[in-house]
GROMACS .gro file of C-alpha atoms in nm:
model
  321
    1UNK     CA    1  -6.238  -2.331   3.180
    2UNK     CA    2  -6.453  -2.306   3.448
    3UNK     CA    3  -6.400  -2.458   3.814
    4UNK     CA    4  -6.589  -2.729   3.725
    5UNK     CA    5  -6.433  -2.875   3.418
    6UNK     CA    6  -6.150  -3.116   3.481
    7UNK     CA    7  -5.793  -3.110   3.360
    8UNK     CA    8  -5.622  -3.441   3.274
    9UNK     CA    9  -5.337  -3.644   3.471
   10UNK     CA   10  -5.122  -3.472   3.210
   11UNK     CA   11  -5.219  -3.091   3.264
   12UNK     CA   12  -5.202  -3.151   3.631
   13UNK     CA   13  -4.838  -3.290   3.571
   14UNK     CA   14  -4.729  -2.977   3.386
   15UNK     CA   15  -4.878  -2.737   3.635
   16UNK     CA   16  -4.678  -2.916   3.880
   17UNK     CA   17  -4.391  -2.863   3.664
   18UNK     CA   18  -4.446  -2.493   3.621
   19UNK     CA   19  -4.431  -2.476   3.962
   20UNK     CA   20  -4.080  -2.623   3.999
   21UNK     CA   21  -3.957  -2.397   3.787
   22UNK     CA   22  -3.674  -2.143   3.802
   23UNK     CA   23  -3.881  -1.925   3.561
   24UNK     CA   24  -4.192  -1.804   3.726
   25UNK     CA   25  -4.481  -1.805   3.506
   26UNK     CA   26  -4.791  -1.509   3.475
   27UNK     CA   27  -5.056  -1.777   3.601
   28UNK     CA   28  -4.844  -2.012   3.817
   29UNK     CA   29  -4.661  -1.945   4.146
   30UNK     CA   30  -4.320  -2.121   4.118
   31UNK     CA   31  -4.349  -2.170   4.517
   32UNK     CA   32  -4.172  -2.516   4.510
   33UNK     CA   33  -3.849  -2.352   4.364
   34UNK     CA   34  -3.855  -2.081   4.594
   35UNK     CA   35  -3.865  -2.311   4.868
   36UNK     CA   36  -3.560  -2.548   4.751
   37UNK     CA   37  -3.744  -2.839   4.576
   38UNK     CA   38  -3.586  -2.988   4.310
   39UNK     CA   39  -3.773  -3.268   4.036
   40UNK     CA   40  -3.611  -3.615   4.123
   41UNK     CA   41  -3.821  -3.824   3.896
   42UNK     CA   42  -4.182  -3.808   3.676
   43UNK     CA   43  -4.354  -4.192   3.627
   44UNK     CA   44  -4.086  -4.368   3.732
   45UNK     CA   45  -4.146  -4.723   3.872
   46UNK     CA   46  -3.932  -4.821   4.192
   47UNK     CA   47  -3.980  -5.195   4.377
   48UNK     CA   48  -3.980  -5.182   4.711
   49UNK     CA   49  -4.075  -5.413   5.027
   50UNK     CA   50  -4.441  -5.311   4.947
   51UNK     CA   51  -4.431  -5.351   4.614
   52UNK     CA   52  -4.358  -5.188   4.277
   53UNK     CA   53  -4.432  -4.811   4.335
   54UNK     CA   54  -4.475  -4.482   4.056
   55UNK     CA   55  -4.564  -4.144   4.146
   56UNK     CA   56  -4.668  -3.885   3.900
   57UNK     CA   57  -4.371  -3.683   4.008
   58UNK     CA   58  -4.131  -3.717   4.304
   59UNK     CA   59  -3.987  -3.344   4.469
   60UNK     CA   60  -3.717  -3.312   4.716
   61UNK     CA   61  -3.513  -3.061   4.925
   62UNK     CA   62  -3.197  -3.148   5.050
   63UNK     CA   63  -3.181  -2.884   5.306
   64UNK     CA   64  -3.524  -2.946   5.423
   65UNK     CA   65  -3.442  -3.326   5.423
   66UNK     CA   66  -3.789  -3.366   5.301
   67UNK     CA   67  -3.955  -3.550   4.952
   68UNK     CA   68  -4.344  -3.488   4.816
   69UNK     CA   69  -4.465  -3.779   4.632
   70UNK     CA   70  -4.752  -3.655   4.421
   71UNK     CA   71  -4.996  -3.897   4.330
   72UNK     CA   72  -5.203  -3.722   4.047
   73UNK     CA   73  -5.572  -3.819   3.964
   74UNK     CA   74  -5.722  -3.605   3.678
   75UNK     CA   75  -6.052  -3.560   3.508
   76UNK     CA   76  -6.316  -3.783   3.713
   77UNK     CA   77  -6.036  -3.920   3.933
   78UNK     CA   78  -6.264  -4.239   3.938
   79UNK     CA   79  -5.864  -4.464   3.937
   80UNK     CA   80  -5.838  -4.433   4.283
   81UNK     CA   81  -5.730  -4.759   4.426
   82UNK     CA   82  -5.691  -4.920   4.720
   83UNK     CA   83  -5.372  -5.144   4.641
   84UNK     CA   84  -5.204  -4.869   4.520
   85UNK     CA   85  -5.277  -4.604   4.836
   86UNK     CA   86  -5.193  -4.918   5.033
   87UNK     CA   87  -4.821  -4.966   4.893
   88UNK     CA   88  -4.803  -4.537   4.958
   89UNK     CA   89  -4.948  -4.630   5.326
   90UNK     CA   90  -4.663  -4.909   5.391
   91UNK     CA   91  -4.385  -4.757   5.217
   92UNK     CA   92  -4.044  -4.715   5.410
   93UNK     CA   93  -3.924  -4.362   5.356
   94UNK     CA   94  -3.536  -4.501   5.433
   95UNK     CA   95  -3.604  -4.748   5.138
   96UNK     CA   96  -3.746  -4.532   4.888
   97UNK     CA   97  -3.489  -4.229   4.920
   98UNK     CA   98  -3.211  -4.514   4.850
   99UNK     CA   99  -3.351  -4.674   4.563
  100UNK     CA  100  -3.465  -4.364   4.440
  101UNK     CA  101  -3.158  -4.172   4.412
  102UNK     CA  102  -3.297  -3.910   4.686
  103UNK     CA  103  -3.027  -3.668   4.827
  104UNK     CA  104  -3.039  -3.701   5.191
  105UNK     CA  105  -2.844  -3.533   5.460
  106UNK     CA  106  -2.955  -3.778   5.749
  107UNK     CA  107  -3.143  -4.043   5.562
  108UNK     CA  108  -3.289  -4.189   5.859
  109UNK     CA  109  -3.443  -3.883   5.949
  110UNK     CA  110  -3.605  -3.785   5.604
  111UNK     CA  111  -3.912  -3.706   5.609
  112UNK     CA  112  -4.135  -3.822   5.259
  113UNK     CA  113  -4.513  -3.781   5.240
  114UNK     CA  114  -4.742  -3.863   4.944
  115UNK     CA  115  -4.972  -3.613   4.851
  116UNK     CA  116  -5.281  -3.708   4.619
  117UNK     CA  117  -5.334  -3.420   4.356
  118UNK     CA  118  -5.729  -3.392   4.153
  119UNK     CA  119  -5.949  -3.160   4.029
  120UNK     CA  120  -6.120  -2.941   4.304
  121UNK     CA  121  -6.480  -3.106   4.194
  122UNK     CA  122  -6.325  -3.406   4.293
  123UNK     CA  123  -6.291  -3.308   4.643
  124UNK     CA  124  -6.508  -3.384   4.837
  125UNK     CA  125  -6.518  -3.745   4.727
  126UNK     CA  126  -6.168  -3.810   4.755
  127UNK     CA  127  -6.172  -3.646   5.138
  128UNK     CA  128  -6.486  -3.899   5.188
  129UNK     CA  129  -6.296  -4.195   5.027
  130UNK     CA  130  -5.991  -4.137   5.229
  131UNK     CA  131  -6.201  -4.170   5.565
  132UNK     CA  132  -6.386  -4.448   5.436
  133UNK     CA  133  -6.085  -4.636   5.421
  134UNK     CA  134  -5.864  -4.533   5.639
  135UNK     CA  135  -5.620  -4.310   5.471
  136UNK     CA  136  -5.441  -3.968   5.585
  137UNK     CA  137  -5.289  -3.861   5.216
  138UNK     CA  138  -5.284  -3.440   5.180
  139UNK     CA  139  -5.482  -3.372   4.871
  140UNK     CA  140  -5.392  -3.119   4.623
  141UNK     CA  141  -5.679  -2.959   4.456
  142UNK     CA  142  -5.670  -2.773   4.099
  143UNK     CA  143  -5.960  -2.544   4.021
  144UNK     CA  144  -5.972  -2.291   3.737
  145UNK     CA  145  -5.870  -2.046   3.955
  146UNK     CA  146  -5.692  -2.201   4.276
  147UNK     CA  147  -5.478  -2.427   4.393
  148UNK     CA  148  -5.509  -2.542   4.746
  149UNK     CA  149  -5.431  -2.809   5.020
  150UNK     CA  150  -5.644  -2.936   5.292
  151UNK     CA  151  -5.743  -3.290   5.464
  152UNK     CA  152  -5.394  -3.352   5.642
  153UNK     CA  153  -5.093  -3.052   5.638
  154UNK     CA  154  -4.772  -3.122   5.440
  155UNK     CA  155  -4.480  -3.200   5.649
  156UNK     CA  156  -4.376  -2.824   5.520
  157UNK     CA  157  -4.516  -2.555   5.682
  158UNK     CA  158  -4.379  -2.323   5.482
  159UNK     CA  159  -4.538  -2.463   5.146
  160UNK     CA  160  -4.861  -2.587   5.355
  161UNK     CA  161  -4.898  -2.205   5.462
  162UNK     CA  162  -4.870  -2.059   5.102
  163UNK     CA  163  -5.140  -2.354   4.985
  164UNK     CA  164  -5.374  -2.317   5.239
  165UNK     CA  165  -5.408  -1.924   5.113
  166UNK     CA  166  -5.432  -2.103   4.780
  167UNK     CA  167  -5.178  -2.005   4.470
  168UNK     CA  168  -5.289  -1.804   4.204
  169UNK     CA  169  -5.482  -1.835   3.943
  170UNK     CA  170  -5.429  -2.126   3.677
  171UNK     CA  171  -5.612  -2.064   3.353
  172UNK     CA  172  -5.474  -2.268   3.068
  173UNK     CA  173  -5.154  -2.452   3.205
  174UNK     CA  174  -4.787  -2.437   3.044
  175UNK     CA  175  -4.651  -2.785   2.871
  176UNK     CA  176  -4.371  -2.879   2.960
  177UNK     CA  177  -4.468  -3.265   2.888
  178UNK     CA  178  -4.649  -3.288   2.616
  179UNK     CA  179  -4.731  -3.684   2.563
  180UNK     CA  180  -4.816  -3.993   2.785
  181UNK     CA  181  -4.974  -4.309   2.754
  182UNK     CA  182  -5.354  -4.122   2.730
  183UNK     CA  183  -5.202  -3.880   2.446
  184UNK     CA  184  -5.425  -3.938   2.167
  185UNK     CA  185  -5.267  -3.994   1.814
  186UNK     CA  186  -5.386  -3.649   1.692
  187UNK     CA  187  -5.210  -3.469   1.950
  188UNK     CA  188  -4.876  -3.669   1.846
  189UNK     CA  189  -4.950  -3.549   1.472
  190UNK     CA  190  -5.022  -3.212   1.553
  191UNK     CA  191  -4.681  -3.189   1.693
  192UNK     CA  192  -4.505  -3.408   1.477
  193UNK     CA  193  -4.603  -3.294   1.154
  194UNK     CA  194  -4.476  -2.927   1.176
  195UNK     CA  195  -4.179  -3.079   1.282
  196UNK     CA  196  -4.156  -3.283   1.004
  197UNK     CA  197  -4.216  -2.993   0.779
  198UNK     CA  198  -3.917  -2.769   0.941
  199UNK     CA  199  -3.648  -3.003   0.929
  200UNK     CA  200  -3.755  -3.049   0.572
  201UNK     CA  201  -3.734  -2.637   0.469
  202UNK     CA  202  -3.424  -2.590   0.698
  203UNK     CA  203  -3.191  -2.904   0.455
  204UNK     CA  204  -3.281  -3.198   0.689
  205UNK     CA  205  -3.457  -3.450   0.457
  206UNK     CA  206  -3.413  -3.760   0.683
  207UNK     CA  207  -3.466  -3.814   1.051
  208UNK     CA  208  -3.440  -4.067   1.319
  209UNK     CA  209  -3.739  -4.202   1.538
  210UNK     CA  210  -3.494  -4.127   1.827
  211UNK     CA  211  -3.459  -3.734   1.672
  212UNK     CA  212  -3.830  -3.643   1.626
  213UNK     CA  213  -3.902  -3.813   1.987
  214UNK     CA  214  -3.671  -3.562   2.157
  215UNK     CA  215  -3.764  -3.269   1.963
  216UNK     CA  216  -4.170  -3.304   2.005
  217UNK     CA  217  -4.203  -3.514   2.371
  218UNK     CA  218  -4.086  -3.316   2.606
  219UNK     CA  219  -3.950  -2.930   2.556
  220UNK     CA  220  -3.722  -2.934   2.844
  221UNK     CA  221  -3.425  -3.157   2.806
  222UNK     CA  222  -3.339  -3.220   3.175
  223UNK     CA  223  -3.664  -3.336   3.235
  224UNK     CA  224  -3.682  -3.588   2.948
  225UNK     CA  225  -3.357  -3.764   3.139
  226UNK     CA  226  -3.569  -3.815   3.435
  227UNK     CA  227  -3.923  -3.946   3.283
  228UNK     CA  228  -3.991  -4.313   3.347
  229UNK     CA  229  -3.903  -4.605   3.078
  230UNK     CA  230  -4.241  -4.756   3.092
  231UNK     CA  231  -4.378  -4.434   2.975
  232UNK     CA  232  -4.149  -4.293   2.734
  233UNK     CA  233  -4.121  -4.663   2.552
  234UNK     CA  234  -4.511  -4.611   2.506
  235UNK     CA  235  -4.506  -4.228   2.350
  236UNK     CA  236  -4.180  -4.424   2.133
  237UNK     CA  237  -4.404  -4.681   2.048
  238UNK     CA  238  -4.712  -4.453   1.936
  239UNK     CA  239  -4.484  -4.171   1.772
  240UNK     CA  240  -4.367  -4.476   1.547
  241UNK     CA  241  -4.692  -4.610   1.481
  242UNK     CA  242  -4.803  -4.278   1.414
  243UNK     CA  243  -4.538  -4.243   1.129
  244UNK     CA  244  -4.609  -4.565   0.934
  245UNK     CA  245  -5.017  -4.442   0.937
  246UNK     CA  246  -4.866  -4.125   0.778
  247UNK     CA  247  -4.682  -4.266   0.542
  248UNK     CA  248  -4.940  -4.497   0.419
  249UNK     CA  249  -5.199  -4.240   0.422
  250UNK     CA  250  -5.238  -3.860   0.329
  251UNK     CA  251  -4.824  -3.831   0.362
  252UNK     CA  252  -4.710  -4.167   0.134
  253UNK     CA  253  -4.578  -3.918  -0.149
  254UNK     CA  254  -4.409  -3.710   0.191
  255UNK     CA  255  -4.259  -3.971   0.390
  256UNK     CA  256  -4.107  -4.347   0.365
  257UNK     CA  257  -3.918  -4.536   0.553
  258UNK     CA  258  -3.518  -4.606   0.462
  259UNK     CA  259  -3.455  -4.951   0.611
  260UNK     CA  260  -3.098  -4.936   0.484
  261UNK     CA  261  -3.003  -4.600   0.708
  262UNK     CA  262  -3.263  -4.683   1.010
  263UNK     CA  263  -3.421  -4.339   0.928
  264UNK     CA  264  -3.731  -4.129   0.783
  265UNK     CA  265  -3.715  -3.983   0.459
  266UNK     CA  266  -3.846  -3.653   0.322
  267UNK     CA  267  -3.972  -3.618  -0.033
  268UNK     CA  268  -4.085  -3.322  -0.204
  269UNK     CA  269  -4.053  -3.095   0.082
  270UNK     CA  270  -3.715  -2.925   0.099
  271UNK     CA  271  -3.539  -2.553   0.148
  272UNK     CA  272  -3.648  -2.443  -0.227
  273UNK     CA  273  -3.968  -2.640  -0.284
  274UNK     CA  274  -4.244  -2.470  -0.470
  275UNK     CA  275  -4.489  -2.293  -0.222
  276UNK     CA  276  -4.797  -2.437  -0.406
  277UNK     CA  277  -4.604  -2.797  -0.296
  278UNK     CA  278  -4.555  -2.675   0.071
  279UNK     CA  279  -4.949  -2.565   0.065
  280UNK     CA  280  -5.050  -2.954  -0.031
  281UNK     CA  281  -4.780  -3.062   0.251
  282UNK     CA  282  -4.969  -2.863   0.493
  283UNK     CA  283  -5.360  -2.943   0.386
  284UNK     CA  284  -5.229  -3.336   0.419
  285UNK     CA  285  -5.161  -3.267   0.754
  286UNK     CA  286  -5.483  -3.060   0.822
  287UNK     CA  287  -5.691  -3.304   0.693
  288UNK     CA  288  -5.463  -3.601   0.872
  289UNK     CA  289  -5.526  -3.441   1.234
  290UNK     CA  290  -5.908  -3.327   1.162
  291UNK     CA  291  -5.961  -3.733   1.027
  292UNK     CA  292  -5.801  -3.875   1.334
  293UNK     CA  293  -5.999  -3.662   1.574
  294UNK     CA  294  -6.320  -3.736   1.366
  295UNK     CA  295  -6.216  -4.120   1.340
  296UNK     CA  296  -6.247  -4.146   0.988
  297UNK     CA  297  -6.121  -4.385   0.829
  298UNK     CA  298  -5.831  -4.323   0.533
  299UNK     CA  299  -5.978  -4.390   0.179
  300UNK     CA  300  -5.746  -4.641   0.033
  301UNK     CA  301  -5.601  -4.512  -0.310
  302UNK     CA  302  -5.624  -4.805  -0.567
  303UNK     CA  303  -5.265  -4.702  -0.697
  304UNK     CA  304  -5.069  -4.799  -0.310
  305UNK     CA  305  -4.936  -5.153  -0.330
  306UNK     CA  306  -5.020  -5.363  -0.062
  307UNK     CA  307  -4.778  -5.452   0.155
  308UNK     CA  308  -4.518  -5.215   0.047
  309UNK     CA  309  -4.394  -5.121   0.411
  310UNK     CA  310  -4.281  -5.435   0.521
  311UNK     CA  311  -3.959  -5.306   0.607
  312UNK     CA  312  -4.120  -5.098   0.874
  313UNK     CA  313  -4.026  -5.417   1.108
  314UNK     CA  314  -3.680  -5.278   1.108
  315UNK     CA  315  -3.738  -4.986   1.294
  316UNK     CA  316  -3.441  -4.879   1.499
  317UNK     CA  317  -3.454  -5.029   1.875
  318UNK     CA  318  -3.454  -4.666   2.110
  319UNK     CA  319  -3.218  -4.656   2.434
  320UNK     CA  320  -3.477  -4.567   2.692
  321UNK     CA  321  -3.330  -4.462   3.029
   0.00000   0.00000   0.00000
């Protein structure tokens, strides 16, 4: 990847991540962990006195009395907006930190300051956008190699310091999240299917929608617990939809729906099946991920009977938090 290639909203999300991080990773300074910040929420919507409000990921230190709202813009970053910047510009800090949940020692004297994140190409436009209309956001800029602030200083010197010498390099980015409302259906399958295929060989022939969602979303359980419900309802929604295509597809003699037990069901596959029968399981799901990213459409075999997954409208209803 080269400085001029763009990552997504998503990519930009799990570098932020990596940086949060206890662990510290070969390509990523952890530099928010070092310096106390903690992950209070990622896409959550809050309503406040100026309006319904969602950063891409929320940060705060309790013994810095300080939260970083990070407004993330990825690829051509060409969803700026002015209503939204506006509701950052007018937003009371005392507000926000309550309805947020925010740890504060002295709420009134918290100190919160949104931050807009983008790809370093995008720059220069975003600086010239911001004094066009009248905005004083940091901005957070992701190359290939650097990561860097500039425009305004955060309200943290110490962090501000280590980003205007620009962190490390960034190369290909850890996941941490790996879905959101952009995720294309092929990148659901490519996780979902080898999942499907190892709770099959290790004696699990039926799962939940609730089960695969938590084992293929998001591979660190304390952040799953803090994701907005908007967003995980829609990765719900496409993981299921994703599953009936399968099943009526290249995985109908793999995979049907038990409306009885609310569950997924397993056939063929299992801890002793015949490795010429675990081959065909995996070329389904080759050629399942290579037709979705091609957009081909599924030749219908003569022998499926029409309208044999009606049942799928009894889906089990998820819990999202």
């Amino acid at each position: 990847m080269t400085s001029l290639q763009s990552y997504s909203e998503l990519e930009l999300l799990n570098i932020l991540i990596s940086m949060c991080t206890s662990n510290k990773f070969p390509n990523v300074d952890n530099i928010f962990f070092q310096e106390g910040y903690r992950i209070v929420s990622i896409d959550r919507s809050v309503t406040t006195g100026s309006g319904s409000v969602k950063y891409d990921l929320v940060l705060s230190s309790q013994n810095k009395n300080l939260t970083l709202c990070f407004e993330l813009k990825g690829l051509k970053a060409s969803n700026i907006s002015k209503e939204q910047l506006n509701r950052y510009k007018g937003l009371s800090t005392e507000e926000y930190i309550r309805l947020a949940g925010i740890q504060a020692n002295n709420a009134i004297n918290h100190k919160l300051q949104t931050i807009i994140g983008i790809n370093l190409e995008n720059l220069l436009k975003t600086e010239e956008y911001q004094v066009r209309e009248g905005y004083n956001f940091p901005i957070l800029s992701f190359g290939s190699q650097t990561i860097s602030i500039s425009f305004k200083e955060l309200n943290d010197s110490e962090i501000n310091q280590k980003l205007i010498k620009t962190v490390s390099t960034i190369g290909t980015p850890p996941t941490f999240i790996h879905f959101d409302k952009e995720s294309r259906m092929s990148d659901l399958a490519y996780r979902a299917i080898p999942k499907i295929y190892s709770y099959a060989k290790v004696g699990t022939t039926m799962f939940t929608v609730e089960q695969i969602v938590n084992d293929v979303y998001c591979s660190v359980k304390e952040l799953h617990s803090i994701i907005g419900p908007d967003v995980k309802k829609a990765v719900v929604n496409k993981i299921k939809s994703l599953l009936r295509q399968m099943s009526k597809e290249e995985f109908k003699d793999y995979l049907s729906w038990n409306g009885k037990d609310k569950c997924w069901v397993i056939s063929k596959i299992h801890v002793e099946s015949h490795h010429t029968t675990d081959f065909a399981f995996q070329k389904a799901g080759r050629n399942f991920i290579e037709r979705l990213d091609k957009e081909i459409p599924f030749k219908i075999d003569k022998d499926v009977l029409q309208g044999q997954l009606s049942l799928f409208d009894e889906l089990e209803p998820l819990d999202i938090n």
